[in-house]
Every structure is written in C-alpha cells, then in structure tokens.
Short mmCIF file of C-alpha atoms and ligand atoms in Angstrom, two decimals:
data_model
loop_
_atom_site.label_atom_id
_atom_site.label_comp_id
_atom_site.label_asym_id
_atom_site.label_seq_id
_atom_site.Cartn_x
_atom_site.Cartn_y
_atom_site.Cartn_z
CA MET U 1 11.50 -11.90 -22.34
CA LYS U 2 12.86 -12.35 -18.83
CA ARG U 3 10.14 -13.05 -16.27
CA ALA U 4 9.71 -10.49 -13.55
CA LYS U 5 10.64 -11.47 -10.02
CA ILE U 6 8.63 -10.39 -7.03
CA THR U 7 9.69 -10.75 -3.41
CA ILE U 8 6.98 -10.55 -0.79
CA ILE U 9 8.25 -10.14 2.77
CA GLY U 10 5.82 -11.36 5.41
CA ALA U 11 3.86 -14.50 4.52
CA GLY U 12 0.94 -13.64 6.79
CA ASN U 13 -2.52 -12.70 5.61
CA VAL U 14 -1.59 -9.73 3.44
CA GLY U 15 1.67 -11.20 2.10
CA ALA U 16 0.20 -14.59 1.20
CA THR U 17 -2.82 -12.97 -0.44
CA CYS U 18 -0.48 -10.71 -2.44
CA ALA U 19 1.24 -13.87 -3.66
CA HIS U 20 -2.13 -15.31 -4.61
CA TRP U 21 -3.20 -12.27 -6.69
CA ALA U 22 0.25 -11.95 -8.26
CA ALA U 23 0.30 -15.62 -9.27
CA ALA U 24 -3.22 -15.46 -10.67
CA LYS U 25 -2.15 -12.51 -12.83
CA GLU U 26 1.06 -14.28 -13.88
CA LEU U 27 3.05 -11.23 -12.87
CA GLY U 28 6.25 -13.22 -12.48
CA ASP U 29 8.11 -15.56 -10.19
CA ILE U 30 7.45 -15.10 -6.51
CA VAL U 31 9.59 -15.45 -3.39
CA LEU U 32 7.70 -15.37 -0.11
CA VAL U 33 9.84 -14.57 2.94
CA ASP U 34 8.95 -14.86 6.61
CA ILE U 35 10.77 -15.40 9.88
CA VAL U 36 8.49 -18.28 10.84
CA ASP U 37 10.12 -21.53 9.78
CA GLY U 38 7.99 -23.46 7.27
CA LEU U 39 5.29 -20.79 6.85
CA PRO U 40 6.49 -19.21 3.59
CA GLN U 41 7.66 -22.58 2.27
CA GLY U 42 4.31 -24.21 3.03
CA LYS U 43 2.18 -21.40 1.63
CA GLY U 44 4.46 -21.10 -1.41
CA LEU U 45 4.18 -24.80 -2.19
CA ASP U 46 0.43 -24.83 -1.62
CA LEU U 47 -0.02 -21.85 -3.94
CA ALA U 48 2.27 -23.38 -6.59
CA GLN U 49 0.06 -26.47 -6.53
CA SER U 50 -2.98 -24.38 -7.43
CA GLY U 51 -1.22 -23.40 -10.69
CA PRO U 52 -2.17 -26.52 -12.64
CA ILE U 53 -5.81 -25.99 -11.65
CA GLU U 54 -6.00 -22.26 -12.23
CA ARG U 55 -3.55 -22.54 -15.13
CA PHE U 56 -0.97 -19.96 -14.16
CA ASP U 57 2.72 -20.35 -14.67
CA ALA U 58 4.76 -18.98 -11.82
CA ARG U 59 7.67 -20.30 -9.85
CA ILE U 60 6.68 -19.73 -6.23
CA ILE U 61 9.06 -20.47 -3.38
CA GLY U 62 9.20 -19.69 0.31
CA ALA U 63 12.29 -18.81 2.33
CA ASN U 64 13.39 -17.70 5.77
CA GLY U 65 16.42 -15.89 4.39
CA TYR U 66 17.09 -13.44 1.59
CA ASP U 67 19.52 -15.12 -0.81
CA GLU U 68 16.59 -16.46 -2.83
CA THR U 69 15.27 -12.90 -3.28
CA ALA U 70 18.30 -11.67 -5.26
CA ASP U 71 17.61 -9.48 -8.30
CA SER U 72 13.91 -8.96 -7.64
CA ASP U 73 12.17 -6.30 -9.71
CA VAL U 74 9.65 -5.50 -7.01
CA VAL U 75 9.92 -6.06 -3.25
CA ILE U 76 6.70 -5.86 -1.26
CA ILE U 77 7.06 -5.35 2.50
CA THR U 78 4.16 -6.61 4.60
CA SER U 79 6.06 -7.88 7.63
CA GLY U 80 5.19 -6.51 11.01
CA ILE U 81 2.96 -7.03 13.98
CA ALA U 82 -0.55 -5.80 14.56
CA ARG U 83 -1.37 -3.62 17.54
CA LYS U 84 -2.37 -5.75 20.52
CA PRO U 85 -4.46 -4.71 23.53
CA GLY U 86 -2.42 -2.62 25.93
CA MET U 87 0.14 -1.72 23.30
CA SER U 88 0.74 1.95 22.70
CA ARG U 89 1.09 3.43 19.26
CA ASP U 90 4.75 4.11 20.09
CA ASP U 91 5.29 0.45 20.98
CA LEU U 92 3.82 -0.58 17.64
CA MET U 93 5.86 2.03 15.79
CA SER U 94 9.05 0.97 17.46
CA THR U 95 8.53 -2.77 16.83
CA ASN U 96 7.46 -2.38 13.22
CA MET U 97 10.20 0.15 12.55
CA LYS U 98 12.80 -2.42 13.68
CA ILE U 99 11.20 -5.12 11.53
CA VAL U 100 10.89 -2.90 8.46
CA ARG U 101 14.48 -1.67 8.84
CA GLU U 102 15.83 -5.19 9.09
CA VAL U 103 13.89 -6.64 6.15
CA THR U 104 14.58 -3.59 3.98
CA ARG U 105 18.31 -3.79 4.66
CA GLN U 106 18.41 -7.46 3.73
CA ALA U 107 16.25 -7.17 0.63
CA ALA U 108 17.76 -3.93 -0.68
CA ALA U 109 21.28 -5.36 -0.47
CA ARG U 110 20.30 -8.24 -2.77
CA SER U 111 17.98 -6.35 -5.12
CA PRO U 112 19.58 -2.92 -5.45
CA ASN U 113 17.48 -2.02 -8.50
CA ALA U 114 14.09 -3.08 -7.16
CA VAL U 115 11.06 -0.90 -6.54
CA LEU U 116 9.93 -1.20 -2.90
CA ILE U 117 6.22 -1.23 -2.14
CA VAL U 118 5.62 -0.78 1.57
CA VAL U 119 2.40 -2.06 3.11
CA SER U 120 3.28 -2.47 6.81
CA ASN U 121 1.57 -0.09 9.19
CA PRO U 122 1.70 2.64 10.36
CA LEU U 123 2.14 3.12 6.62
CA ASP U 124 3.20 6.74 6.49
CA ALA U 125 6.01 6.09 8.97
CA MET U 126 7.03 2.75 7.48
CA VAL U 127 7.41 3.99 3.91
CA PHE U 128 9.79 6.67 5.16
CA THR U 129 11.64 4.04 7.23
CA ALA U 130 12.09 1.75 4.21
CA TRP U 131 13.33 4.63 2.07
CA LYS U 132 15.81 5.84 4.70
CA GLU U 133 17.13 2.35 5.36
CA SER U 134 17.37 1.33 1.69
CA LYS U 135 18.98 4.60 0.56
CA PHE U 136 17.11 4.00 -2.71
CA PRO U 137 16.20 6.98 -4.88
CA THR U 138 12.82 8.31 -3.82
CA HIS U 139 11.09 7.21 -7.04
CA ARG U 140 11.82 3.57 -6.21
CA VAL U 141 9.96 3.59 -2.87
CA VAL U 142 6.16 3.83 -2.64
CA GLY U 143 3.60 3.04 0.01
CA GLN U 144 0.27 1.31 -0.48
CA ALA U 145 -2.64 3.08 1.12
CA GLY U 146 -4.54 5.19 -1.38
CA VAL U 147 -5.48 2.39 -3.76
CA LEU U 148 -7.10 0.55 -0.86
CA ASP U 149 -8.80 3.63 0.56
CA VAL U 150 -10.20 4.56 -2.86
CA ALA U 151 -11.39 0.99 -3.38
CA ARG U 152 -13.31 1.14 -0.11
CA TYR U 153 -14.80 4.50 -1.07
CA ARG U 154 -15.82 3.18 -4.52
CA THR U 155 -17.35 0.08 -2.94
CA PHE U 156 -19.52 2.13 -0.59
CA ILE U 157 -20.61 4.50 -3.39
CA ALA U 158 -21.60 1.54 -5.57
CA MET U 159 -23.54 0.04 -2.64
CA GLU U 160 -25.37 3.33 -2.14
CA LEU U 161 -26.28 3.66 -5.82
CA ASN U 162 -26.82 -0.04 -6.42
CA CYS U 163 -24.59 0.16 -9.49
CA SER U 164 -21.38 -1.44 -10.66
CA VAL U 165 -18.17 -0.59 -8.82
CA GLU U 166 -16.52 -0.48 -12.23
CA ASP U 167 -18.27 2.76 -13.09
CA ILE U 168 -17.02 4.67 -10.05
CA ASP U 169 -13.90 6.82 -10.47
CA ALA U 170 -12.56 8.49 -7.40
CA LEU U 171 -9.54 10.04 -5.75
CA LEU U 172 -8.39 10.47 -2.16
CA LEU U 173 -5.29 12.24 -0.91
CA GLY U 174 -3.24 12.40 2.27
CA GLY U 175 -2.26 9.85 4.89
CA HIS U 176 -3.72 6.44 5.59
CA GLY U 177 -6.38 6.61 8.27
CA ASP U 178 -8.55 9.18 9.89
CA ASP U 179 -6.95 12.12 8.16
CA MET U 180 -7.27 10.90 4.58
CA VAL U 181 -8.68 13.59 2.31
CA PRO U 182 -11.73 12.55 0.29
CA LEU U 183 -12.44 14.54 -2.84
CA PRO U 184 -16.10 14.35 -3.89
CA ARG U 185 -15.30 17.00 -6.53
CA TYR U 186 -13.06 14.45 -8.20
CA THR U 187 -15.46 11.53 -7.85
CA SER U 188 -17.67 10.50 -10.74
CA VAL U 189 -20.05 7.73 -11.69
CA ALA U 190 -19.87 6.89 -15.39
CA GLY U 191 -18.77 10.48 -15.92
CA ILE U 192 -21.53 12.01 -13.77
CA PRO U 193 -20.28 14.03 -10.78
CA VAL U 194 -21.15 12.01 -7.65
CA THR U 195 -22.56 15.13 -6.01
CA GLN U 196 -25.46 14.99 -8.53
CA LEU U 197 -26.32 11.45 -7.50
CA ILE U 198 -25.77 11.29 -3.74
CA ALA U 199 -26.96 13.90 -1.23
CA LYS U 200 -24.30 15.58 0.89
CA ASP U 201 -25.30 13.92 4.18
CA ARG U 202 -25.16 10.45 2.59
CA LEU U 203 -21.83 11.23 0.94
CA ASP U 204 -20.44 12.46 4.26
CA ALA U 205 -21.52 9.19 5.86
CA ILE U 206 -19.78 7.23 3.08
CA ILE U 207 -16.61 9.26 3.56
CA ASP U 208 -16.73 8.63 7.30
CA ARG U 209 -17.17 4.89 6.73
CA THR U 210 -14.23 4.95 4.28
CA ARG U 211 -12.03 6.68 6.87
CA LYS U 212 -12.90 3.99 9.39
CA GLY U 213 -12.82 1.20 6.77
CA GLY U 214 -9.89 -0.62 8.34
CA ALA U 215 -11.34 -0.48 11.86
CA GLU U 216 -14.72 -1.77 10.63
CA ILE U 217 -13.04 -4.95 9.38
CA VAL U 218 -10.85 -5.35 12.47
CA ASN U 219 -14.00 -5.16 14.61
CA LEU U 220 -15.67 -7.84 12.53
CA LEU U 221 -12.69 -10.18 12.29
CA LYS U 222 -11.61 -9.68 15.93
CA THR U 223 -8.36 -11.58 15.36
CA GLY U 224 -6.68 -9.61 12.61
CA SER U 225 -7.04 -6.92 10.01
CA ALA U 226 -8.13 -6.73 6.38
CA TYR U 227 -6.15 -8.53 3.74
CA TYR U 228 -8.04 -9.26 0.51
CA ALA U 229 -8.42 -5.62 -0.55
CA PRO U 230 -5.03 -4.49 0.86
CA ALA U 231 -3.35 -7.28 -1.11
CA ALA U 232 -5.34 -6.56 -4.29
CA ALA U 233 -4.38 -2.89 -3.99
CA THR U 234 -0.71 -3.77 -3.56
CA ILE U 235 -0.72 -6.07 -6.56
CA ALA U 236 -2.43 -3.41 -8.71
CA MET U 237 0.61 -1.24 -7.94
CA ALA U 238 3.05 -4.09 -8.62
CA GLU U 239 1.32 -4.84 -11.92
CA ALA U 240 1.53 -1.19 -13.01
CA ILE U 241 5.27 -1.30 -12.35
CA ILE U 242 6.10 -4.73 -13.78
CA ARG U 243 3.98 -4.28 -16.92
CA ASP U 244 5.03 -0.63 -17.23
CA LYS U 245 1.38 0.36 -17.46
CA ARG U 246 1.87 3.97 -16.32
CA ARG U 247 -1.34 3.75 -14.33
CA ILE U 248 -2.35 6.77 -12.31
CA LEU U 249 -2.85 5.47 -8.78
CA PRO U 250 -2.95 7.20 -5.41
CA CYS U 251 0.18 6.11 -3.53
CA ALA U 252 2.30 7.29 -0.65
CA ALA U 253 4.87 8.95 -2.92
CA TYR U 254 7.74 11.31 -2.28
CA CYS U 255 6.70 14.91 -2.85
CA LYS U 256 9.51 17.42 -2.93
CA SER U 257 7.91 20.58 -4.19
CA GLU U 258 4.61 19.07 -5.34
CA TYR U 259 1.59 20.14 -3.29
CA GLY U 260 4.00 22.28 -1.24
CA VAL U 261 4.85 19.21 0.83
CA GLY U 262 8.63 19.74 0.97
CA GLY U 263 10.18 16.29 1.07
CA TYR U 264 7.79 13.74 2.59
CA PHE U 265 5.97 10.62 1.40
CA VAL U 266 2.27 11.44 1.28
CA GLY U 267 -0.76 10.08 -0.50
CA VAL U 268 -1.03 11.69 -3.93
CA PRO U 269 -1.99 10.49 -7.40
CA CYS U 270 1.06 9.42 -9.34
CA ILE U 271 2.10 7.54 -12.46
CA LEU U 272 3.47 4.08 -11.71
CA GLY U 273 5.57 2.43 -14.38
CA ARG U 274 8.75 0.47 -14.88
CA GLY U 275 10.87 3.05 -13.04
CA GLY U 276 8.57 3.06 -10.03
CA MET U 277 6.90 6.34 -9.14
CA GLU U 278 7.43 8.23 -12.39
CA LYS U 279 5.48 11.44 -11.79
CA VAL U 280 3.34 13.05 -9.13
CA ILE U 281 0.15 14.42 -10.66
CA ALA U 282 -0.75 17.80 -9.25
CA ILE U 283 -4.43 18.68 -8.97
CA GLU U 284 -6.14 21.85 -7.87
CA LEU U 285 -7.48 21.91 -4.33
CA ASN U 286 -9.98 24.40 -2.97
CA ALA U 287 -9.44 26.04 0.43
CA GLU U 288 -11.31 23.35 2.37
CA GLU U 289 -9.52 20.47 0.60
CA LYS U 290 -6.15 22.19 1.02
CA ALA U 291 -6.76 22.66 4.76
CA MET U 292 -7.55 18.92 5.12
CA PHE U 293 -4.52 17.98 3.05
CA ASP U 294 -2.23 20.23 5.10
CA ALA U 295 -3.54 18.69 8.34
CA SER U 296 -2.85 15.25 6.95
CA VAL U 297 0.66 16.24 5.90
CA SER U 298 1.41 17.65 9.36
CA HIS U 299 0.42 14.31 10.84
CA VAL U 300 2.79 12.54 8.44
CA LYS U 301 5.54 14.99 9.49
CA GLU U 302 4.94 14.11 13.16
CA LEU U 303 5.30 10.40 12.39
CA VAL U 304 8.49 10.99 10.43
CA ALA U 305 9.89 13.14 13.26
CA TRP U 306 9.20 10.23 15.61
CA VAL U 307 11.05 7.82 13.30
CA GLU U 308 14.03 10.20 12.99
CA LYS U 309 14.18 10.69 16.77
CA ASN U 310 14.13 6.95 17.46
CA TRP U 311 16.39 5.87 14.58
CA ALA U 312 19.62 5.10 16.51
N1 APR F 1 10.92 -10.82 8.90
C1 APR F 1 10.03 -11.45 8.10
N2 APR F 1 8.74 -11.62 8.43
C2 APR F 1 8.34 -11.11 9.59
C3 APR F 1 9.21 -10.42 10.47
C4 APR F 1 10.55 -10.29 10.08
N3 APR F 1 11.43 -9.66 10.83
N4 APR F 1 8.49 -10.04 11.56
C5 APR F 1 7.23 -10.46 11.39
N5 APR F 1 7.14 -11.10 10.19
C6 APR F 1 5.97 -11.75 9.61
C7 APR F 1 5.16 -12.55 10.63
O1 APR F 1 5.76 -13.79 10.95
C8 APR F 1 3.83 -12.70 9.91
O2 APR F 1 3.74 -13.92 9.19
O3 APR F 1 5.05 -10.81 9.10
C9 APR F 1 3.80 -11.51 8.94
C10 APR F 1 2.66 -10.54 9.21
O4 APR F 1 1.48 -11.20 8.91
P1 APR F 1 0.11 -11.04 9.73
O5 APR F 1 0.41 -11.04 11.20
O6 APR F 1 -0.86 -12.02 9.16
O7 APR F 1 -0.33 -9.55 9.37
P2 APR F 1 -1.08 -9.06 8.05
O8 APR F 1 -2.54 -9.08 8.28
O9 APR F 1 -0.52 -9.79 6.88
O10 APR F 1 -0.63 -7.53 8.00
C11 APR F 1 0.70 -7.19 7.69
O11 APR F 1 0.17 -5.18 6.52
O12 APR F 1 -1.82 -4.03 6.13
C12 APR F 1 -0.68 -4.12 6.94
O13 APR F 1 -1.47 -3.36 9.11
C13 APR F 1 -1.02 -4.47 8.38
O14 APR F 1 1.17 -3.93 9.25
C14 APR F 1 0.30 -4.99 8.89
C15 APR F 1 0.85 -5.69 7.64
#
C-alpha cells in the first residue's frame, strides 16, 4: 500500500510538533516547509533521527520550497505570525492572510487532490482564505479549532472530577475563541450527563476557562502560544483522514444549509474520512444554544467580510 504523504507548512512550534505526533503514529512520510533557511531541514533531520529510538518508519524532510511537497494527501497550514504588542487585529489578519494565501497557492498547485487542514490564526478567517485561494471543493478544506477546544474542556472536567480524561465525551460548536458554544447537554462522563456530576456554577467556570484556554497558556509562556495540544488536535484530524477512520470531530467545516449557516466555515461536528469532511452532523439546539451559535456565526461572517474586502 502506498504510504501517505503529509506536508506541514510552518516548522515553528505547532508545525514541528505536528510532525512529531504524525511520525510517532507512523501516519506517512512528512515534508516540513518553512521560509527560514535551515529550520525545516534541521528539525526534519533531528526528528528522523529519533525514529530508530522510538521505532517509527517515516521519511521526514525539510524544505524552503514546495517541489518536495508534490502529491501530498494532507497539507497542514500552520505558517503565520503571532500577534505582537501594538499590533492591531487587522494588522495580524492582513499579515497572516498574505502568508496563508501564498502558502496555499504554492501547495495546492502541487497537491491538487490534497485535503487542507488550516491551523493558522485567526482560524475562522484563515480557513476561508485557504479555501478561496485553493479553489478546492469545500469538503477538502477544514480548520482545526474544535478538537483543541473540546480537549481543553475535557481536561478541565477531568481535573474537576479527579477522573480519567478518557471517560469524558463532549462537544463544542461555533468559532474559535470567546464565542465558542459549549454544550453541557451534550457532555457526559462515562455515559453520565455532566450536569449530574458538576454544579452549574462550577461548570460555568470550566466553560469560561475553556473559552480563555489559549490566552491562559500565552500568559504563562509569555513568548508564544500553545502547541502540544493544538498539534495533537491537528494530527487527530489528519489521522482520521489518512486512515479513513470516519471519526466524528468538531472542525471548522463548510456549512451550506446545515445549521442554517448559509455558506460559511464554522465549528460543527463532522465526519472526517478519506475524502476530507464527509458529512456535517446536525444536532438539536435549544433556544439558548441557538442564540450563542448564531452570535458565533455572525462573528465568523464579519471576519469573512473583512477577508473579502481586503482580498485584492
Ligand atoms: N511560508 C512558510 N513558513 C512561514 C511563512 C511563509 N510565508 N511565514 C511564516 N512562516 C513560518 C515561520 O518562519 C515560523 O517558523 O511559520 C512558523 C510559525 O511558527 P511559530 O512562530 O512558532 O508559531 P506557532 O506557535 O507554530 O503557531 C503557528 O498556529 O495555532 C496557530 O495561532 C497559531 O497562527 C499561529 C500558528
């Protein structure tokens, strides 16, 4: 059977950690791409040399160009810059939009059948940017946000209950950030509704901490943002696609009529398999959940309007 090929663009913290998880899972051969000369080559070689110790077989190379990425099955986009002091959100959007457009154009031209997984922030704007630039069908472009947000939520619930994270099942909808939509009604612990185990005020505090999960880590690290869990989340999506697992994962996926969204990428549960995003799973929302979801979608629409206005 032909080995899968994974291109990871951006060999910084998230990109290099994606390569690490992907290699450890033997998902396929890996090409790390970055603009910084030597960085992807050095990290690629270093990681390849951990193979004999950890006993994984993967061809891992680094490159500053895109020819080596040809015919990838999955392309993960993590390139971009983080927001620096004094930088407005628009400055960040405009810089990362340029970077994501450029890397998408290059990668899509060489891997026209790949599934794109976008990780660069602001996620909801960047997944739209990658789709528009690639001209790929919508089912072959997804954004990583929900898997990470749910992982944070599950971690905090397990901490609260002093139980295994493995027994927590949860779902979140909407955009990445403050307006994500937590769904305690769809959260269970070994089959027990979480609302029977955690009082409302404690659950609200957990939800609040989940919403601010990225900022909490930025404040601790001071020089960068989270990368272990974002990379693990991204590779869970890549694995579902490459191994055609048909996992149901919350992703930024294109919703045409689903959830009444009308043609935007928003965080919803969907089936990920060989074809990419194979199906959006519709769930029932009560009035309060629907209002939160609609607010989140309007924020996504504002970001997309900004991208469209500044496309040029
Ligand atoms: N082409 C290729 N690589 C690029 C380009 C480009 N045009 N522009 C920047 N990069 C690379 C940088 O050289 C850097 O190595 O992207 C990498 C980004 O890595 P980090 O600065 O370490 O950022 P990281 O923590 O990995 O986050 C990357 O993922 O979760 C999101 O918010 C996060 O948008 C950010 C992205």
